[in-house]
Every structure is written in C-alpha cells, then in structure tokens.
Amino acid sequence: MATDTGLARDLAALVGPGHVRTDAGALTAYGRDATPLFHALPQAVVLPGSTEEVAAVLRYATEHRVPVVPRGAGSNLCAATVPLTGGIVLVLTRLNKILEVSSEELLARVQTGVSTAALADAAAARGLLYAPDPGSRTVSTVGGNVATCAGGLRGLKYGVTRNYVLGLEAVLPTGEIIRTGGRLWKDVAGYDLTRLLTGSEGTLAVITEAIVALLPAPEESGTGVAYFDSLADASRAVADVISAGIVPATLEFLDRKCIAAVEEFAGLGLRQDAGALLLFGDDGAPPTVAANLARIQEVCADAGALETTLAEDVARADALLAARRCSLPALSRLGSLTILEDATVPRHRQAEMVDRIDEIAARHDLLIATFGHAGDGNLHPTCVLDPEDTEGADRAHRAFAEIFAAAIAMDGTITGEHGVGAAKLPYLADKIGADQMALLRRVKTAFDPAGILNPGKLGS
Amino acid sequence: MNDRTNGEHAVPPEQPDPGHGAAGPRGPGCGSGTRGAGADAASGHDPVPPAAVAPRSPGPDGSPGIFDKNLLDRCISCGFCLPACPTYALTGEETSSPRGRITLMRALETGQLPPDDPTLAEESSFCLGCRACETVCPAGVEYGSLLEQWRDHQWSGRDRPWIARLLMLLVSRPALLRLQGLVRRHARGGPGGRAGRPAAEPAAEPAAAPDQPVSLMLGCVERGLYPKVSRAVRELCPEVAVPSGQGCCGALHAHNGDSVTGAAMARALGEKLPGTVLTTAGGCAAHLAHHLGRDRVRELSEYLGEAGYAPAGQVTVDGRRARATLQDSCHLRNGLGVSRPPRELIAAVADYVELPGADRCCGAAGTYAMLRPEDSRAVLDPKLDDIGRLDVDYVVTVNPGCLRQVQQGLRRRRSRARAIHLAEFLALAGRPGRPSDGLPGPGEG
Ligand SMILES: Cc1cc2nc3c(=O)[nH]c(=O)nc-3n(C[C@H](O)[C@H](O)[C@H](O)COP(=O)(O)OP(=O)(O)OC[C@H]3O[C@@H](n4cnc5c(N)ncnc54)[C@H](O)[C@@H]3O)c2cc1C
Ligand code: SF4
Ligand code: SF4
C-alpha cells in the first residue's frame, strides 16, 4: 500500500488537491456513519467530481490494493460506510446534478450524490412522483438508496427502490465504466445487473448515475391516525386492513415510547395514553382515497381502536409523516445509545413478532421501543441505552441475535431495508445459507478481483 | 404568480412559530419541531441548561471535561441536520456539518484529536453558530451550548481571533463604544449626527410602574451603529423605561470563547434592567433568555405582538403600499422559536412577501462577518439573489448584525431594496403626516 503522503499526492493528481483530505479531523469525521459503536479511520477522504475521476481513483486503488469505501450521506444504520480496513472513503456528494426529468418517458436521470428529497422535489415540480420515500430522504443520497435498496413510508403500495431503478452507470473497481439497463420498463437482455447492483452496498461497483422510474403524481392524498391499546392490537388491525383488500400507500406504526419521544420533538398533540398508533395514508383519485381512508377507519374501529381521526389538511398530514420519519433520532431522547434494527416478517405474523420482541426485551431487561413500516411487516425494534452502559450493550447484542433468529424462524429476514453492512454480516449466513454465501463471494470476485471495494461487508 | 409571492398581504401559513403554538412542518428534515427554547417558552419552563456555563472539570475517565458529556452524548449521528447547515451547503464536507463537528468535539473530548489540531480550530471558527441545526434535530442536541463550550476551549487566551478580542474589549467599555458611534457619525455626517446629545444612549428615564416594568435594552453594537433603532422603539412604545448605565449583555463573549464572562455580563445586565427586558436584537434576546430565563426577556416583535400593537398608518413608497420581506435572526428563530410575530407586524403595515430561505443565516453571525468575510459573503450571496427576485422595497431585519450584513450586500449589488430594522420600519408607519416615501438615507438603511 502506498504511504499516506504518497497516497494523498497520488489522489490529488487524480481529483485535484482541493478534493482530497488527509487531515486527522476529516479522517475522524468520515470514520463513522449513523451506526453506533462502529468507528474506524480511513487514510484519505476523496470527493471526486465526475465519473471519470471515480474511475481513475478506483483504477489506482486496484493497482495499489487500497480499500475504497463508497459513501453517500453516511446515513446508513448498519456500519456500511465505516472503513474497517482503512483506505479511501470515496464521497459522492459532489456528483449531485439532476440531469433530466422526463414527463414523456416518466423517468429521471440523476447523478447519485443528489439527495432523495431533491429528486422527489424535482419530480413533483413536473407533477410526477418519485415513489421511494425513506425516512432519511432529506439527507440520504440516491446512490445510497440504490446501494442499500432503501424502502420507506410508501413501501406497501409502491415497493422499494429496486422497483424504480431502470438503469445505472457504474464504475467497476478495476476502472471500467459500465451502463446497465437503460430507459425501458421492459428490457430482459442478459443477467439483470441493474438489480444485482441495487442493494450491493458498495461492494461491487461505484454507482455514479441512475435512471429511475417516476409515476404520475397522485391527484390527492390523505392521512389519518388510529390509536390502540397495544402494538399487538395495532398489528392485528394491519392484518385486517390488508385482508379487507385495501392496499394503502402508508401504514406505519409507533409504540407508546416512540409516541412520547416524537411528541416531545414535534408537539403534534398525539395521544400519549395509547399503547400504539397506526399512521395510515392513501393517495390516488379523490373518491378512492376518501373511500379507502373511511374503510381503514372502519376496520381499525372494528379491531378495537381507541380512536381514529383524519388529518384535516395537507400540512397536518405532512407534519404527521415528518414526525414518523424522525422516530429514531427522537427516541434517542430516552438514552443516546440507540441501536436500531430492521427485522422483517411476513405480514400476517407481525403481531406474533411484536410479542416475541417484547418477551425478548423483558428477558434481557432492556428498553426496546418498536416502530416500523407495519404494512410491510418491517419492524424497527430499537434498543435505547445509556452510552456508558457497556454491559447493557452486550445484552442488547444477545437480544438482537435472538430477534433475528425469531424473524428467520418466521420466514422473515434480518433486514427489510437498511442493508447488511458490517453490523449484520455475522447473521447473513443464518438467513441465506453457506452455499449462497459462497456464491456471493464468487460474484464479488468477478466484479472486484483485488477485493478493494468496501471490505468487511457483503461478499467478504 | 408563483408560490414565492403567494404570501403577499398575509403571513404565509408555512411560517409556523412553535413558540406561539402553531405546529407545522419545520426545517427540511424532520417536520414540525417545537424543541429548544421555543418549546420551553410554550411550556413555561426556564430554558437555561444548567451546563452551559458551569465550570467543567475533568471527567472520571480522565477526559478533559471540555464539554458537558450529556450534551455531547445526545447526538446519534443520524445526519438529519446536514441539509439545514449553511456551511455544509458551502463545502459538502462532513467536517463542516453539525454532525461532523460533533464528531470532532467528541474526538477532542476523548483525546483522539489533540487540542491544537488545525481542523478543530478551523471548524470551530467556520461554524456560523446560527443554530439552524438545533431546530431540525429530533434528538434535541443543544448545539449552541456545545459550540460555546468548544470555543471556550479552542479560543481561550491568545488563540482568540484579535478582532473578537478587540470587540469584546470595546463592548465591555461603554465609553469606547460611544466613541465608536460618534466617530462613525462624524465620518459620515448627515442626519444621523444631528442629535445634540450622544444619541448612542438616550437619556435615562424613570422606570415604569414597578409591578410590570419593561426596560429597553440598548444593545451595545446597536447603540453605537444604529442609535435610531432605540429611538424608534421609544416612539412605538412610550411606556418602556430606558435605564441608564447599561452594560453589554455578553452574547459577544459567549459566542467568542468566553462563556463565563458572557454569563456574568448577562446576569449583571439583568440586575440593572428591572422587570421584562425588551431587546431589539435577536442575538441578545437569545443570550439573555438563556441566562435570565425565557420569561424575563422579550424581543421587540414578541413584545409588540403580545401588547396588541396597532399601527397608526402604513409604510408607503411612491404613494403605494410598500413591499417588504423579513430576514429572520437566527438566534431569535432558532434559539427562541420566534418567527411569526415579526412577519405579522410587517404584514400589518406593508405588503408582506416571504423571502425563500428567510430562516437561513445571512452570514452576519455576530463577529463572523468580520472574522471570515469571504465565507460570510458566500453565505449571503444566494440570499441576495433571492431578494433580487422578490422585487421588494424593504428587507426588514430584527438584529443589528443582520441589518449591517444585508445592508452592505444590497449596496454592493446596487439593489433598489433597502435593509431596515423592524423598529424603524414600524416607526415609518407610525408617524402620521410624515410620508414614508423618503426612503432612509444610505447610512441608516
Ligand atoms: C433517521 C433515519 C431514518 C431512516 N429511514 C430509512 C427508511 O425509512 N428506509 C430505509 O431504507 N432506510 C432508512 N434509513 C437508512 C439510510 O438512510 C438508508 O440506508 C439510505 O439509503 C442511505 O443513504 P446514504 O446516502 O446515507 O448512504 P450511505 O450511508 O453513505 O451508504 C450506504 C451504503 O451504500 C453504499 N453507497 C452509497 N453511495 C453509493 C454509490 N454511489 N455507489 C455505490 N455504493 C454506494 C455505501 O458504500 C454503503 O454501503 C434511515 C436512516 C436514518 C438515520
Ligand atoms: S445533531 Fe441531531 S440531527 Fe444532527 S446528527 Fe446529531 S442527532 Fe442527528
Ligand atoms: S450552527 Fe449553523 S453553521 Fe454551525 S453547525 Fe449548526 S447549522 Fe451549521
């Protein structure tokens, strides 16, 4: 490996001296992401300004065997951008142009450092919808969303990022620039590398451009809240909603602890005496939206809701959704070591899973709050601890191991949207088995023969 | 007409004021926040975090005790604050984001970075201290307090920028300050200098009724540079007392690495000013509220709003109602959660137009414009573009620093819009028989 000063000099020659940082402060700041308990220092931080510069850096890295960790906004929750073995953190936020938004083709072409919200806003300005809607949308980048296959608050009706990626421009670790897919909804020529790269967590290639599908913006949207005695009750209501044949755009839930934390930040006047709330929403043609919302209210009432109300206007609905988006950071008011997980189970077993989580938390004497994308069976059990409590952190790890095992036993999975990263790599084999793990490694080698791209993550 | 100008004639609904009960989306990340002092105000609690000025001692783990650990631990690095931060917008680099700076502070606290690390020094000064990050942080990180603690450490003694030292000296010496005001007026000539007595500090008046006294704080910078502001306040609210011998509130010290002195000065001023302290500067208001308690402090717009101020007339330009916009004061909006009252007041006397990004720092940021003129201008520039597009007659500010910054920017651009302090703006409407057409002279904005 090149010496640090040699490395800095070489990289500066590739991207310009203003876009390479090797000062201790920058290395520290880029040594972590939104995942607690993981931190490691890179040797250099590089902010390329073009696909060609990305290619030059990768070619150099392969040649000199320098690890490279691609990074968007660093908002991931699975230590996916922690440079475990040093090397280069390759930050893509300078590649933040929206290259085109086409109403005719219903698509947008963007550089991948652009934020999800900026893409959504650009689409909205043309009367179009970019459907994926992760809670972190104002921060996260499209590249990060594609690389983690982010889900979000509209997942139930609209699916996850994967369903919207039509084509990618990506740079292989060896420096070749490839284009996968394109502008077509129908395109079945060859292996589906677009899908392979989607969710590849920065281990196969660096994605520099994405063509994403847009939808006509729904004419109307509406949101409401239903309060329940318990999260398990709310989960049963979710099952009833789905079996009533309604597929709402949004079906999110918060337990009592989350309601309290969110209320403290947002001051929305949420009911604090309820054990759980269900935030539901739909969009589409006005009569359909109204009918669906009314039907959801009915089903919730039948399922024993304490109260259901509809948001009276758009501002109120937006405020509710925004409040839901920040459940995780708001929860940290209870204890600033917040370990969030991302277990997902088939929808009909969600109530069972919620009970399991409660039981596991109680047995390990832990405060675990749960919120999540109820309609997808995607739960975010979040353990809140005092940062000094190292023994508690150990217990939390044991508890989460049990939670993942429970999810897998229910035909669920260890992550529904956040990705595996370094944090969950130890559990991956439990989910996919040894043969698939071996295949993953062979795929990884095909893309990245020198093994420089995001080591310690998928395919390692 | 596009939505930019939809707010004309009325305070736009997208301007929630958590300090005043309305909840709605706030900040780019996380929607409606009522946290911070605004929430405290709503619930009537004293927002003073005990840690802000308590002398910190080495932690049990041997950490240097630069920061209050509870404050520092609160950040979970979620990154929600990134889109709100003006310096992050300039560089796109983690180090100049709130989250990155907190990571740096932690490294300083744990000894992972040495105190003389150049990036630490650079970032502690590059930060505007605008506290936009606080309003969008769902975890309730009190970034403003952390920054004070950081600068206490980073800028102690000789490491403090000399301009900051000079200013701190200046504001601690009322006589010097008055001199500064006089020199300035002398150099400029014109109507500002017409007052026979030193206009910097209007003559003392007896305090109002002892049960509900309201004391006008003159503001050390303002009294030197913009004496017309406090004169306008006295026209608008004759009931207010103007105690003499006022010192400085100490905000300047607190923001420039001497929060202990800053706190002491605030308390001393609190003793000199009986009853409610009325200020015409967002920065002073936030600092005083922090140390004297939220209940004792009212910024002018809050005070007038609560007092049910009714304008005597309207502000006109060329015989028509003026078009005016507001540039928020960061500390007023982000620190105290006050954003609606000034807008309502403007709308009462002129056609109010909302400035996109009015809640974004103008780059004045206390001493910042002097310490880092280039960065300060880079922060201001997009705002000047926005103002240009608005086609307004007036840009109203509620803080002398912002007034100066916007004024200079507009002048540089030869803009037709004039920057003016809220007090003076309202006074224009409040003087019957005197057309406001005569836009203020160049010196007074
Ligand atoms: C409060 C909060 C709420 C969240 N809500 C959701 C949610 O609702 N749904 C959800 O799915 N996630 C959510 N997340 C997790 C996170 O925001 C997402 O995983 C997001 O997609 C990460 O984007 P990023 O730009 O921050 O990527 P980073 O964190 O920087 O990177 C994530 C991964 O992508 C790789 N990567 C990034 N850019 C590229 C690129 N251009 N090419 C190749 N690889 C790349 C990285 O190497 C890494 O493996 C949330 C996080 C927080 C803190
Ligand atoms: S300061 Fe708040 S918003 Fe910013 S990263 Fe920390 S917890 Fe998140
Ligand atoms: S105070 Fe302002 S400039 Fe400083 S980190 Fe917060 S948002 Fe950025």
XYZ file of N, CA, C and O and ligand atoms in Angstrom, chain A residues 34 70-77 80-81 92 112 134-136 140-141 143-145 147-148 150-153 201-202 205-207 325 328-329 373 417-418 454, chain B residues 78 80, ligand 1:
217
model
N -24.163 6.612 10.610
C -25.215 6.754 11.614
C -25.333 5.529 12.531
O -26.225 5.454 13.359
N -17.252 3.431 -0.767
C -18.127 4.459 -1.335
C -19.062 4.980 -0.260
O -19.503 4.230 0.599
N -19.348 6.265 -0.333
C -20.192 6.867 0.698
C -21.087 7.934 0.089
O -20.651 8.751 -0.716
N -22.358 7.886 0.473
C -23.270 8.959 0.108
C -23.326 9.936 1.259
O -22.368 10.642 1.530
N -24.468 9.958 1.960
C -24.605 10.883 3.080
C -24.211 10.238 4.406
O -24.252 10.883 5.449
N -23.852 8.975 4.375
C -23.480 8.318 5.629
C -24.629 8.227 6.610
O -24.435 8.343 7.815
N -25.829 8.005 6.099
C -26.978 7.913 6.999
C -27.388 6.471 7.261
O -28.423 6.213 7.853
N -26.597 5.522 6.774
C -26.984 4.123 6.963
C -26.816 3.697 8.415
O -26.053 4.295 9.171
N -27.525 2.641 8.765
C -27.591 2.217 10.161
C -26.989 0.839 10.356
O -27.340 0.130 11.294
N -22.295 0.421 7.150
C -21.941 0.085 5.768
C -20.856 0.991 5.203
O -20.207 0.649 4.221
N -20.655 2.158 5.796
C -19.622 3.055 5.262
C -18.458 3.246 6.228
O -17.640 4.149 6.055
N -19.497 10.722 -2.560
C -20.074 11.030 -3.876
C -20.967 12.255 -3.889
O -21.652 12.519 -4.879
N -25.613 10.267 -8.653
C -26.081 9.541 -7.472
C -25.812 10.245 -6.142
O -26.263 9.784 -5.105
N -37.670 6.921 1.849
C -37.067 6.538 3.120
C -37.196 7.669 4.152
O -37.269 8.836 3.773
N -37.238 7.289 5.393
C -37.365 8.282 6.457
C -36.261 9.315 6.409
O -36.433 10.460 6.815
N -35.131 8.928 5.874
C -33.966 9.806 5.831
C -33.902 10.614 4.537
O -32.849 11.138 4.191
N -30.357 11.394 2.833
C -29.756 10.286 2.098
C -29.620 10.617 0.612
O -30.361 11.422 0.067
N -28.677 9.946 -0.035
C -28.466 10.177 -1.463
C -29.146 9.065 -2.267
O -29.399 7.978 -1.753
N -27.712 7.452 -4.563
C -26.728 6.360 -4.630
C -26.822 5.451 -3.415
O -26.817 4.215 -3.538
N -26.924 6.063 -2.249
C -27.058 5.276 -1.017
C -28.350 4.484 -1.023
O -28.385 3.319 -0.622
N -29.421 5.099 -1.522
C -30.711 4.400 -1.607
C -30.619 3.195 -2.536
O -31.132 2.124 -2.224
N -27.844 1.626 -3.444
C -26.889 0.646 -2.934
C -27.429 -0.132 -1.739
O -26.982 -1.241 -1.462
N -28.404 0.460 -1.002
C -28.991 -0.289 0.114
C -30.376 -0.812 -0.249
O -31.018 -1.464 0.555
N -33.139 1.013 -0.531
C -33.916 1.593 0.559
C -35.413 1.413 0.361
O -35.920 1.443 -0.760
N -36.090 1.228 1.461
C -37.552 1.193 1.464
C -38.060 2.521 1.958
O -37.430 3.546 1.739
N -39.179 2.507 2.638
C -39.665 3.769 3.158
C -41.122 3.730 3.512
O -41.734 2.665 3.629
N -41.683 4.940 3.633
C -43.032 5.067 4.165
C -44.126 4.730 3.158
O -45.275 4.623 3.520
N -24.587 -2.601 -1.744
C -23.929 -1.956 -0.609
C -22.489 -1.532 -0.877
O -21.606 -1.661 -0.024
N -22.255 -1.049 -2.063
C -20.929 -0.505 -2.350
C -19.837 -1.550 -2.385
O -18.669 -1.226 -2.188
N -19.517 -2.220 -7.202
C -19.179 -1.131 -8.115
C -19.600 0.181 -7.476
O -20.395 0.172 -6.541
N -19.064 1.274 -7.985
C -19.496 2.584 -7.508
C -20.508 3.126 -8.512
O -20.209 3.245 -9.704
N -21.706 3.396 -8.032
C -22.781 3.824 -8.925
C -22.718 5.342 -9.073
O -22.757 6.069 -8.076
N -41.046 10.069 10.420
C -39.712 9.897 9.847
C -38.614 10.053 10.883
O -37.533 9.519 10.741
N -36.577 7.592 15.024
C -35.307 7.082 15.561
C -34.543 8.156 16.335
O -34.260 7.977 17.515
N -34.210 9.273 15.689
C -33.487 10.274 16.481
C -34.298 10.779 17.672
O -33.728 11.067 18.728
N -42.634 -0.006 9.464
C -43.498 0.042 8.297
C -44.450 -1.147 8.422
O -44.193 -2.223 7.893
N -34.778 -3.322 4.852
C -34.467 -2.168 4.018
C -33.120 -1.530 4.311
O -32.579 -0.849 3.465
N -32.568 -1.715 5.504
C -31.354 -0.963 5.819
C -30.083 -1.578 5.274
O -29.059 -0.919 5.180
N -15.163 -1.788 -0.426
C -15.894 -1.931 0.841
C -15.653 -3.265 1.545
O -16.595 -4.014 1.817
N -27.362 10.850 13.149
C -28.324 10.450 12.127
C -28.185 11.290 10.857
O -28.598 10.872 9.788
N -29.691 14.143 10.174
C -30.866 14.950 9.827
C -30.534 16.435 9.737
O -31.214 17.190 9.057
C -33.410 8.572 10.916
C -33.170 7.595 9.805
C -34.258 7.093 9.113
C -34.063 6.148 8.109
N -35.143 5.668 7.449
C -34.969 4.746 6.487
C -36.087 4.200 5.795
O -37.236 4.551 6.041
N -35.848 3.260 4.852
C -34.586 2.832 4.542
O -34.434 2.002 3.685
N -33.517 3.353 5.178
C -33.673 4.284 6.140
N -32.568 4.783 6.792
C -31.215 4.257 6.480
C -30.433 5.058 5.430
O -30.839 6.387 5.412
C -30.581 4.454 4.065
O -29.905 3.214 4.073
C -30.030 5.282 2.914
O -30.314 4.648 1.710
C -28.546 5.533 2.991
O -28.204 6.525 2.047
P -26.851 7.334 2.170
O -26.741 8.256 1.024
O -26.745 7.939 3.516
O -25.796 6.178 2.007
P -24.554 5.830 2.912
O -24.978 5.608 4.303
O -23.480 6.796 2.661
O -24.147 4.434 2.270
C -24.951 3.307 2.400
C -24.365 2.171 1.586
O -24.431 2.490 0.230
C -23.136 2.473 -0.365
N -23.131 3.558 -1.329
C -23.511 4.843 -1.129
N -23.440 5.528 -2.266
C -23.005 4.657 -3.215
C -22.751 4.767 -4.602
N -22.929 5.904 -5.269
N -22.305 3.682 -5.257
C -22.135 2.512 -4.612
N -22.369 2.353 -3.309
C -22.809 3.412 -2.619
C -22.199 2.609 0.768
O -20.952 2.017 0.475
C -22.927 1.872 1.852
O -22.717 0.505 1.718
C -32.751 5.728 7.796
C -31.663 6.273 8.475
C -31.858 7.196 9.470
C -30.669 7.770 10.182
